[in-house]
Coordinates of C-alpha atoms in Angstrom, one line a residue:
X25 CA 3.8 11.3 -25.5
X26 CA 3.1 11.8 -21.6
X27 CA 3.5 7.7 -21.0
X28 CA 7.4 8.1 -23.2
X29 CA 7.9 10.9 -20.9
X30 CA 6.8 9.0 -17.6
X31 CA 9.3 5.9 -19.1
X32 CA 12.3 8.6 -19.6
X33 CA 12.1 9.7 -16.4
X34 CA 11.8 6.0 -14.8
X35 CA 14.7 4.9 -17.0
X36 CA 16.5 8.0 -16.0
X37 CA 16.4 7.5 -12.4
X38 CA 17.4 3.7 -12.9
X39 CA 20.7 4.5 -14.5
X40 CA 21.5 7.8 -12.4
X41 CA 21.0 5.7 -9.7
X42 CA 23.0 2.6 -10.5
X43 CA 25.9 4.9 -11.5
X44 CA 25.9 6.8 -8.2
X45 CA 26.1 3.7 -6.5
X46 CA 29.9 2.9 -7.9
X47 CA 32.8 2.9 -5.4
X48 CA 30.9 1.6 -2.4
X49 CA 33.4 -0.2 -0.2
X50 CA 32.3 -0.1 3.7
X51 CA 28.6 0.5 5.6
X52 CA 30.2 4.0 6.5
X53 CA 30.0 4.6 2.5
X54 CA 26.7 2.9 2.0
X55 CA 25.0 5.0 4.6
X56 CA 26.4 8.5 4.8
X57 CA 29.2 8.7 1.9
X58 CA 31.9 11.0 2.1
X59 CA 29.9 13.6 4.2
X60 CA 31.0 16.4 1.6
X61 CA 27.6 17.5 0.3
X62 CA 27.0 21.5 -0.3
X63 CA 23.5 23.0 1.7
X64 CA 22.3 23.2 -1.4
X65 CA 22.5 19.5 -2.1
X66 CA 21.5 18.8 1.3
X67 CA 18.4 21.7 1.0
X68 CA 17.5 19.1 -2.1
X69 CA 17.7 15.5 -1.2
X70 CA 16.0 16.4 2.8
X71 CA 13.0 18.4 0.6
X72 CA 12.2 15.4 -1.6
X73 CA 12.9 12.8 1.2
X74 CA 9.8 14.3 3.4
X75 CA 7.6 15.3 0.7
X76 CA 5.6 12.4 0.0
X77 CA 2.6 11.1 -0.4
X78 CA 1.1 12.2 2.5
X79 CA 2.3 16.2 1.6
X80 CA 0.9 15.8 -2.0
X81 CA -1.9 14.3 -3.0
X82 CA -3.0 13.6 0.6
X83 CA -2.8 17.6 1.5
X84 CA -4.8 17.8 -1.7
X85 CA -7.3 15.5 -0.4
X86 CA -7.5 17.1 2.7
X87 CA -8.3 20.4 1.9
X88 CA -10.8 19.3 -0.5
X89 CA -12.4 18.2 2.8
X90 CA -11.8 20.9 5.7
X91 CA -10.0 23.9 3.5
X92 CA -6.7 25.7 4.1
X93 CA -6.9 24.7 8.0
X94 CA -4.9 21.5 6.6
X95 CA -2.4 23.9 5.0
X96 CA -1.6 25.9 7.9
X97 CA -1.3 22.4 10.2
X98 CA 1.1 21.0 7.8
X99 CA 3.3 24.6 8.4
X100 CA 3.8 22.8 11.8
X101 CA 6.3 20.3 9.9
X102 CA 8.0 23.6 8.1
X103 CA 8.3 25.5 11.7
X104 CA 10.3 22.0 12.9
X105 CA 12.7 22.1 10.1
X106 CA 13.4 25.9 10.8
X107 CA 14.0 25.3 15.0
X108 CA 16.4 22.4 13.6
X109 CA 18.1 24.4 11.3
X110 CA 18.6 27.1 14.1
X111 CA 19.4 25.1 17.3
X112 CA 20.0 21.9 16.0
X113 CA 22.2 21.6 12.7
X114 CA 24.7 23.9 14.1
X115 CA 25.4 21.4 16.7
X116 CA 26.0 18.5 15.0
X117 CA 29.8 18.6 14.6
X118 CA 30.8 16.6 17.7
X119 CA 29.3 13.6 16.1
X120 CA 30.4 14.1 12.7
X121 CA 31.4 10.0 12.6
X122 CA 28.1 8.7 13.9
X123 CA 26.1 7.4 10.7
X124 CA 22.8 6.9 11.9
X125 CA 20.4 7.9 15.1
X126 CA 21.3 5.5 17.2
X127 CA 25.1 6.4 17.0
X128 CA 24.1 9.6 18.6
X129 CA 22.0 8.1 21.5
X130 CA 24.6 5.5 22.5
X131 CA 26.5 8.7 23.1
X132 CA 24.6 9.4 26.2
X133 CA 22.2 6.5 26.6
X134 CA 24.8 3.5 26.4
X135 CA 24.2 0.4 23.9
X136 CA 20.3 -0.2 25.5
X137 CA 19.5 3.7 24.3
X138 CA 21.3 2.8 20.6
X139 CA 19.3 -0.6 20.1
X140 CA 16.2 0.7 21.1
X141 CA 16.5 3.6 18.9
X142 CA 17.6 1.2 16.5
X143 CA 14.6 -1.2 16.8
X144 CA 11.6 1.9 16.5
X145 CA 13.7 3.0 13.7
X146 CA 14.0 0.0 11.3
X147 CA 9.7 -0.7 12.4
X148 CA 9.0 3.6 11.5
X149 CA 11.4 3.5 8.5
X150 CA 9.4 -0.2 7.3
X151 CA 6.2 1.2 8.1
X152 CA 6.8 4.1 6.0
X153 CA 8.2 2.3 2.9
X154 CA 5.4 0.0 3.4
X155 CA 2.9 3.5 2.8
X156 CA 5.0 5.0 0.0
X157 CA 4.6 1.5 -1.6
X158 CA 1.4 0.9 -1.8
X159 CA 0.8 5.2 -2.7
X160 CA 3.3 4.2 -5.7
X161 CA 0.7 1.5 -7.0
X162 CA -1.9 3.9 -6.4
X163 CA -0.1 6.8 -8.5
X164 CA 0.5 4.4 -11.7
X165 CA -2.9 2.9 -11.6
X166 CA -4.4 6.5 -11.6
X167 CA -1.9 8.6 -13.9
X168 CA -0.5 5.5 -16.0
X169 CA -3.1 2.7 -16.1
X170 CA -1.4 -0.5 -15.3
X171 CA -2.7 -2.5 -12.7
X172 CA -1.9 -1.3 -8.8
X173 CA -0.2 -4.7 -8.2
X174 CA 2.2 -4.0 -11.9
X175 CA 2.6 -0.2 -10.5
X176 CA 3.6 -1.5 -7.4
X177 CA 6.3 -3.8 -9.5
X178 CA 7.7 -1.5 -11.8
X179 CA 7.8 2.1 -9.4
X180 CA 9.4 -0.3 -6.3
X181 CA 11.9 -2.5 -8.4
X182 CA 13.5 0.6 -9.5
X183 CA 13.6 2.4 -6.2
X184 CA 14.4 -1.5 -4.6
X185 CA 17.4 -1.8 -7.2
X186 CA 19.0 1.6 -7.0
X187 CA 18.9 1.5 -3.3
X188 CA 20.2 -1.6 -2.7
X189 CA 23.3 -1.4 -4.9
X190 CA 24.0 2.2 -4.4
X191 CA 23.1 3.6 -0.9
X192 CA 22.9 6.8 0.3
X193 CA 25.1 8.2 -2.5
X194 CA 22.6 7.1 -5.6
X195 CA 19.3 8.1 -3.0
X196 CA 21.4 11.2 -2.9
X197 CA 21.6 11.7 -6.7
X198 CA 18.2 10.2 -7.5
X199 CA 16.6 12.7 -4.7
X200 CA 18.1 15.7 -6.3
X201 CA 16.5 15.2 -10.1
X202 CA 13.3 14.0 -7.8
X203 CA 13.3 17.1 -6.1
X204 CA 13.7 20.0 -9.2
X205 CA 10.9 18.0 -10.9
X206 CA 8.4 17.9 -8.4
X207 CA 9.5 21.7 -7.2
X208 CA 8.8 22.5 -10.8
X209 CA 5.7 20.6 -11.5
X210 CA 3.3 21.1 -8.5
X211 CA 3.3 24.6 -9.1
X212 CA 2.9 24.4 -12.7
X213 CA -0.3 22.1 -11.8
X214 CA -1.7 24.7 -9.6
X215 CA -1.3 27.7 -12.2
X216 CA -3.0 25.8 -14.7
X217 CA -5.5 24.6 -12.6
X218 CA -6.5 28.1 -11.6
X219 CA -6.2 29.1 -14.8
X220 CA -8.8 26.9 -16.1
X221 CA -10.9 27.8 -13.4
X222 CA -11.0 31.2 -14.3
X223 CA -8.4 33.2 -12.3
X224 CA -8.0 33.4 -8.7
X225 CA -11.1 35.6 -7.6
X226 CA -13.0 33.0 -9.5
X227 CA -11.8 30.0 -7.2
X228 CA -12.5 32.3 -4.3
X229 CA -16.6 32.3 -5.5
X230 CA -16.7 28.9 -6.0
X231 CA -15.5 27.0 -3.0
X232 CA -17.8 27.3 0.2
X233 CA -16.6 30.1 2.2
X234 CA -15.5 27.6 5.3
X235 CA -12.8 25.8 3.2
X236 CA -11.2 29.9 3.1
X237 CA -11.5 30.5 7.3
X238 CA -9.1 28.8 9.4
X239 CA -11.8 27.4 11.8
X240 CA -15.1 26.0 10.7
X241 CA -17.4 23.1 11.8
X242 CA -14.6 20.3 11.2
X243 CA -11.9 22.3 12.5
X244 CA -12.0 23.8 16.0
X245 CA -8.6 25.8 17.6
X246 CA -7.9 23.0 19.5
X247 CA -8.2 20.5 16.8
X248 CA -6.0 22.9 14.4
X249 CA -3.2 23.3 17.4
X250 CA -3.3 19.3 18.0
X251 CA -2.6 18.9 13.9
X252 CA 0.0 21.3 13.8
X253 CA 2.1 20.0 17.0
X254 CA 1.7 16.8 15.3
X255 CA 3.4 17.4 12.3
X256 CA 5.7 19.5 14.1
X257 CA 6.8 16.9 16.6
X258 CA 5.3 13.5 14.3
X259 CA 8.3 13.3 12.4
X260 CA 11.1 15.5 14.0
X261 CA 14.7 13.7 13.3
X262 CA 13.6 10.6 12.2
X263 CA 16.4 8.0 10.7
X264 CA 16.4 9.7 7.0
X265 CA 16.5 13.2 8.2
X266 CA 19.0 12.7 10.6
X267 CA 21.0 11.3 8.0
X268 CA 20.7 14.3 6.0
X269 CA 22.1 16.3 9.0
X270 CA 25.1 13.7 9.1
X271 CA 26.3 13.8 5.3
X272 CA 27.4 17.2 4.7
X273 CA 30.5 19.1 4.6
X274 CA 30.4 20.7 7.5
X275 CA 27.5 22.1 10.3
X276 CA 27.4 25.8 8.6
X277 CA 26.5 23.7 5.5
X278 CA 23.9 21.4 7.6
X279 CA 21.9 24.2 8.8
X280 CA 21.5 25.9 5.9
X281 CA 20.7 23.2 4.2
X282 CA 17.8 22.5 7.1
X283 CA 16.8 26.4 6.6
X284 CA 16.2 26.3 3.2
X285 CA 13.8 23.1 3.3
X286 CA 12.1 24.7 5.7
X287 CA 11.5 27.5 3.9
X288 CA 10.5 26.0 0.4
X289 CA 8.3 23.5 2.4
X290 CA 6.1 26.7 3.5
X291 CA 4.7 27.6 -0.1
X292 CA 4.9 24.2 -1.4
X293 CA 2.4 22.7 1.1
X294 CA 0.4 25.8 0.4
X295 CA 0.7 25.0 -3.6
X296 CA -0.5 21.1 -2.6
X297 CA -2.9 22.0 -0.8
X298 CA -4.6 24.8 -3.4
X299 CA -4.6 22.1 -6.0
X300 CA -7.7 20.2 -3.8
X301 CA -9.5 24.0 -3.5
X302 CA -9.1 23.7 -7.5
X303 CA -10.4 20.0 -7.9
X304 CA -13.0 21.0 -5.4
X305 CA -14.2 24.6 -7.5
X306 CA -14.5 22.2 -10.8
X307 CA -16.1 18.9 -8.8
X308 CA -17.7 19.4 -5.4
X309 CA -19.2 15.6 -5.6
X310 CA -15.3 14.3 -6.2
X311 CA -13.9 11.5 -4.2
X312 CA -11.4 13.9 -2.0
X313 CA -8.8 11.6 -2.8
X314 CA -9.1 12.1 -6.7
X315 CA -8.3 16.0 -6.1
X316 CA -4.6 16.0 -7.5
X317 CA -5.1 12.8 -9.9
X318 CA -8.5 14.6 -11.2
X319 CA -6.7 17.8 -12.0
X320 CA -3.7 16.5 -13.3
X321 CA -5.4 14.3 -15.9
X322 CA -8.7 16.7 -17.1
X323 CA -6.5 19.7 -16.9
X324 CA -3.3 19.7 -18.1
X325 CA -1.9 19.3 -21.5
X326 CA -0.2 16.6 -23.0
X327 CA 3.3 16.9 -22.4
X328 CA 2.9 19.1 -19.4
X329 CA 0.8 16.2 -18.0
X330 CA 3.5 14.1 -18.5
X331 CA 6.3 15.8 -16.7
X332 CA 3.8 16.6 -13.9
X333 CA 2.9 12.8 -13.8
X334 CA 6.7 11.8 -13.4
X335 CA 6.7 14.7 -11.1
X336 CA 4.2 13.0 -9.0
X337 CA 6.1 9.7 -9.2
X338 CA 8.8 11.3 -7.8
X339 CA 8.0 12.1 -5.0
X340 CA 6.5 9.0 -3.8
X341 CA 10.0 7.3 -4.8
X342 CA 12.3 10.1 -3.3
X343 CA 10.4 9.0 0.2
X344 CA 10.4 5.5 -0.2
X345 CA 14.4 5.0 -1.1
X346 CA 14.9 7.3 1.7
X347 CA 13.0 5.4 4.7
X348 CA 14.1 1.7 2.4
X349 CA 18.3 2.9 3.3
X350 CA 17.7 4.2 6.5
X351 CA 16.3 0.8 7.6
X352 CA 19.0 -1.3 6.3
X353 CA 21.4 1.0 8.2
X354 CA 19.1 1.2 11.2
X355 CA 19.4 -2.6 11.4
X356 CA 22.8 -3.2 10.9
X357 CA 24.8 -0.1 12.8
X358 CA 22.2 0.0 15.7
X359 CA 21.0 -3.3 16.2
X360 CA 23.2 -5.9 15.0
X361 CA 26.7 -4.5 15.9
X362 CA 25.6 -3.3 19.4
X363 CA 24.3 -7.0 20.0
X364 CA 27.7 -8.7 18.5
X365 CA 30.6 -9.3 20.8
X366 CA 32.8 -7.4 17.8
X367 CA 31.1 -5.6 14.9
X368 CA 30.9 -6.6 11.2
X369 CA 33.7 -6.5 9.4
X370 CA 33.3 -3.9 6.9
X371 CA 32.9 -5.7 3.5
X372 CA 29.9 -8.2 6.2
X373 CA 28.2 -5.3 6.9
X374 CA 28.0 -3.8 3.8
X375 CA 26.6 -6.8 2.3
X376 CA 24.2 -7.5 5.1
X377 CA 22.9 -3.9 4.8
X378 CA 22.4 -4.0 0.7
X379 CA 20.4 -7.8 1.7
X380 CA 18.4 -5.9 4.5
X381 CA 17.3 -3.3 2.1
X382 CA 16.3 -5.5 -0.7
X383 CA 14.6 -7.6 2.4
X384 CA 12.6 -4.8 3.4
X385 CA 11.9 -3.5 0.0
X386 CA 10.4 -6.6 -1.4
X387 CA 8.7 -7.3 2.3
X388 CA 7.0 -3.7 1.2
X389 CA 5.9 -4.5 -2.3
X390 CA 4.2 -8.1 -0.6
X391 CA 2.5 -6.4 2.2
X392 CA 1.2 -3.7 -0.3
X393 CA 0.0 -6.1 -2.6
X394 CA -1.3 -8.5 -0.2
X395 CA -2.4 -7.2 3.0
X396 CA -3.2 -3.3 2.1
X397 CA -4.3 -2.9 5.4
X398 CA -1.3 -4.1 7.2
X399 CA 0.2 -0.9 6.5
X400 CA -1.9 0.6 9.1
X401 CA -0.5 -1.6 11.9
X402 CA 3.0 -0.8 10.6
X403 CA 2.2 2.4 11.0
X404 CA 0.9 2.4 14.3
X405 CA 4.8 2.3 15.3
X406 CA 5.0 5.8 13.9
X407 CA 3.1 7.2 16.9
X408 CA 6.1 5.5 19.6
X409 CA 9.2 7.6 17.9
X410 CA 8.4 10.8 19.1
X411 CA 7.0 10.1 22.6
X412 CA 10.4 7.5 22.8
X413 CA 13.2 9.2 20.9
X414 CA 12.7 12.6 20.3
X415 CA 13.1 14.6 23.6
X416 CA 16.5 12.7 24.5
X417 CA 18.0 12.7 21.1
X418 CA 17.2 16.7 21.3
X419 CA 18.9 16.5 24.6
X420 CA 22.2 14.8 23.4
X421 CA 22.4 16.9 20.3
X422 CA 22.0 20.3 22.3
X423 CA 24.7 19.1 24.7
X424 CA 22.5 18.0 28.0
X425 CA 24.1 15.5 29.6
X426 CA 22.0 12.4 30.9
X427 CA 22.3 8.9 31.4
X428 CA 20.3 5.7 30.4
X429 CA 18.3 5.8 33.8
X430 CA 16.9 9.1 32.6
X431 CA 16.4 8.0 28.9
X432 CA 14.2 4.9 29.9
X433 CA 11.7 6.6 32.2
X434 CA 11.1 9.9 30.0
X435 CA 10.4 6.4 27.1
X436 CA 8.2 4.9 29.3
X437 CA 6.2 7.5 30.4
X438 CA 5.7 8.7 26.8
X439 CA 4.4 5.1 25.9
X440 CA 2.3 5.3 28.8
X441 CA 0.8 8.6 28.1
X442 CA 0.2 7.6 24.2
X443 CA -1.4 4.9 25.0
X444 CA -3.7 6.0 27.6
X445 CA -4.6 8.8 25.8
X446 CA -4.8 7.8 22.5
X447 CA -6.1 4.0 22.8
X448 CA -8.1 4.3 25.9
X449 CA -9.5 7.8 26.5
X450 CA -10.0 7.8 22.7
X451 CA -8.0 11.0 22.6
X452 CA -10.3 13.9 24.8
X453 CA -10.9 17.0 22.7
X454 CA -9.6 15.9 19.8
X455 CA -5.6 16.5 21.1
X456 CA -3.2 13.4 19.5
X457 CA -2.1 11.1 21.6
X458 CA 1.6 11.7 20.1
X459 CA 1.6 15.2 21.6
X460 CA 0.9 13.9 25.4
X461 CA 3.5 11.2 24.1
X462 CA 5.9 13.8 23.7
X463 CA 5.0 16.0 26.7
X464 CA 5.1 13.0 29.4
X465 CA 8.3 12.0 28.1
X466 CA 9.9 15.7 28.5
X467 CA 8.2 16.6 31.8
X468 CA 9.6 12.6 33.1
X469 CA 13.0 14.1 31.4
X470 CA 13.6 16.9 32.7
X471 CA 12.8 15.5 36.6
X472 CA 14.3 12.5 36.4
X473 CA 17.9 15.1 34.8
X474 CA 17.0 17.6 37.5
X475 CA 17.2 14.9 40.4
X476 CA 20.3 13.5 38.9
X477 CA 22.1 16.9 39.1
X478 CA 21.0 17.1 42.5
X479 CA 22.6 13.9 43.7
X480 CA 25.2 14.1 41.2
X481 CA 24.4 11.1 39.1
X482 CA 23.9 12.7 35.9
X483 CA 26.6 11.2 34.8

């Protein structure tokens, strides 16, 4: 029963996804439709585009190891999406026709700010894919029992397929059935989980009393306050979000739509994260990262097991065919056009960007099964967005006015910082390297804007 369930679902997504995909003419369709979506449908597709794997199972993991701390770090992400939705969103109308990131910097920043943009994004956006890949083999292995390399093949060829043929409009659709499963399923896992345990003061009695205290003797103030400015700043308006804030039907509709995922992200990462307090009250000596797995498959019921399984599968795939589109556009509108002496026509580019996406996705499903560990040099690139792209873009979209000058010291003094920090002082007191990243850049920023002013160059 839970495997035919696990198969509707799959097979569901597949032809939801292929349907959505009909009437796609031009890049602009491919990549941000007809930018008429409702907050509500924006709330949706932006909530299951950044829960993944890492927001899941890995929250799951991670409180199994160092308690709730994890849970109120991971509220850093949730404050970011409400500061978007306030200061942000609402400012998006003047660039209404820009389809991706780099649109916005060339604004500003010129054609060298665009296809640098451009460049980190497609190398973040792969090296994510490249992560929710090989967590996709890792979720059918564990809740289905095929092989990781045939979970890898069937979870990825779906996503792979819908993607490439239907662009943002079927990751659109396919995100919003993603995103009522999992926002049904978690918290169905969590209640039964508790109930099995015996009722919440039960789980309370049986997990040592550090996992319950904010700070304990794996997590210090300072080492809290680095996580949380790290998942606040880590993956603030990166490619798919961006999109998100791009695609609606108007700003109003943009920011709410940014408010709302905020909000729901608050007690969702709290549900994720109880689920490993559960798995850890049941079995202290578990493997951390069989927390969610372990009470999804001794716990649940059949039937309820399947839908929670699809739910779990879902949201690994409603991450990975958002990074796999943003890529392909990534490429194409920020790279490839800027570097041609006249663009793509519009029937090239679409077809280059539905190539680059299938590129990428099967470049994703090799390195997964292949090379595991490559994904941690892809996603060693993860750490240059922020301390490169974040305090400019911010800039551009409040209204600041700079130029490229400006933009290319604030970058390199946030590459510097990371990487002194990070790779040779080993990050000091346990503060990220990302988060120096992101303060060099903006003090560099804001001098290098202030002198410009002065001598009238801001321009």
């Amino acid at each position: 029963m839970d495997n035919i369930i696990v198969v509707a679902y799959l097979l569901g997504v597949l032809v939801l996804g292929l349907w959505a995909g009909r009437g796609i003419r031009s890049l602009q369709d491919y990549s941000v439709v007809h930018r008429n979506y409702s907050s509500w449908v924006i709330f949706a597709t932006l909530a299951a585009s950044f829960i993944g794997g890492g927001f899941s199972s890995g929250n799951a993991a991670k409180v199994f190891v160092f308690g709730i701390a994890n849970i109120v770090a991971l509220w850093g992400f949730s404050l970011k999406e409400l500061l978007i939705a306030a200061f942000v969103a609402p400012r998006t109308g003047p660039f209404r026709d820009c389809i991706s990131v780099g649109g916005i910097m060339r604004r500003q920043y010129g054609k060298t700010g665009q296809v640098i943009t451009g460049l980190l994004g497609v190398l973040v956006c792969a090296g994510i894919t490249g992560a929710q890949v090989g967590a996709m083999g890792t979720v059918f292995h564990t809740f289905v029992g095929t092989s990781r390399e045939w979970g890898i093949a069937i979870g990825c060829g779906i996503v792979i397929a819908y993607s490439t043929f239907g662009g943002m409009n079927a990751v659109v659709m396919t995100d919003i059935l993603q995103f009522i499963l999992l926002a049904v399923t978690m918290p169905m896992a969590l209640w039964l989980g508790i109930r099995h345990v015996g009722g919440v003061e039960a789980l309370v009695q049986a997990v040592p009393p550090g996992h319950l205290n904010l700070f304990n003797e794996h997590m210090t103030p300072i080492t809290l306050a680095s996580l949380f400015l790290s998942f606040m700043l880590g993956e603030t308006l990166v490619p798919p979000y961006v999109q998100r804030l791009l695609v609606s039907r108007t700003p109003r509709a943009t920011a709410e739509g940014s408010l709302y995922a905020g909000l729901f992200s608050i007690p969702f990462f709290a549900v994720t994260g109880l689920i490993g307090l559960v798995a850890l009250a049941i079995r202290p000596d578990l493997n951390s990262n069989q927390a969610l797995p372990f009470v999804v498959q001794t716990l649940l019921p059949v039937g309820i097991k399947g839908l929670v399984i699809a739910g779990v599968i879902s949201i690994v795939m409603s991450s990975a065919d958002s990074f796999l589109n943003a890529a392909s556009v990534a490429l194409i509108g920020d790279v490839i056009n800027p570097l041609r002496k006249q663009e793509l026509a519009d029937h090239h580019g679409l077809w280059i960007a539905k190539i680059t996406t299938l590129l990428v996705g099967l470049g994703a499903v090799l390195f997964a099964m292949k090379i595991e560990n490559v994904l941690d040099i892809l996603l060693f690139t993860y750490n240059f967005w922020a301390p490169v792209v974040l305090v400019p873009l911010v800039a551009t979209l409040l209204g600041i006015k700079a130029n490229r000058k400006t933009f290319l010291v604030g970058a390199l003094c946030g590459v510097a910082a990371l990487s002194i920090w990070h790779w040779l002082l080993k990050d000091p007191q346990g503060i990220d390297g990302l988060v120096v990243g992101v303060l060099a850049n903006l003090l560099a920023f804001s001098a290098m804007h202030q002198i410009d002013r002065l001598t009238g160059l801001e321009e």
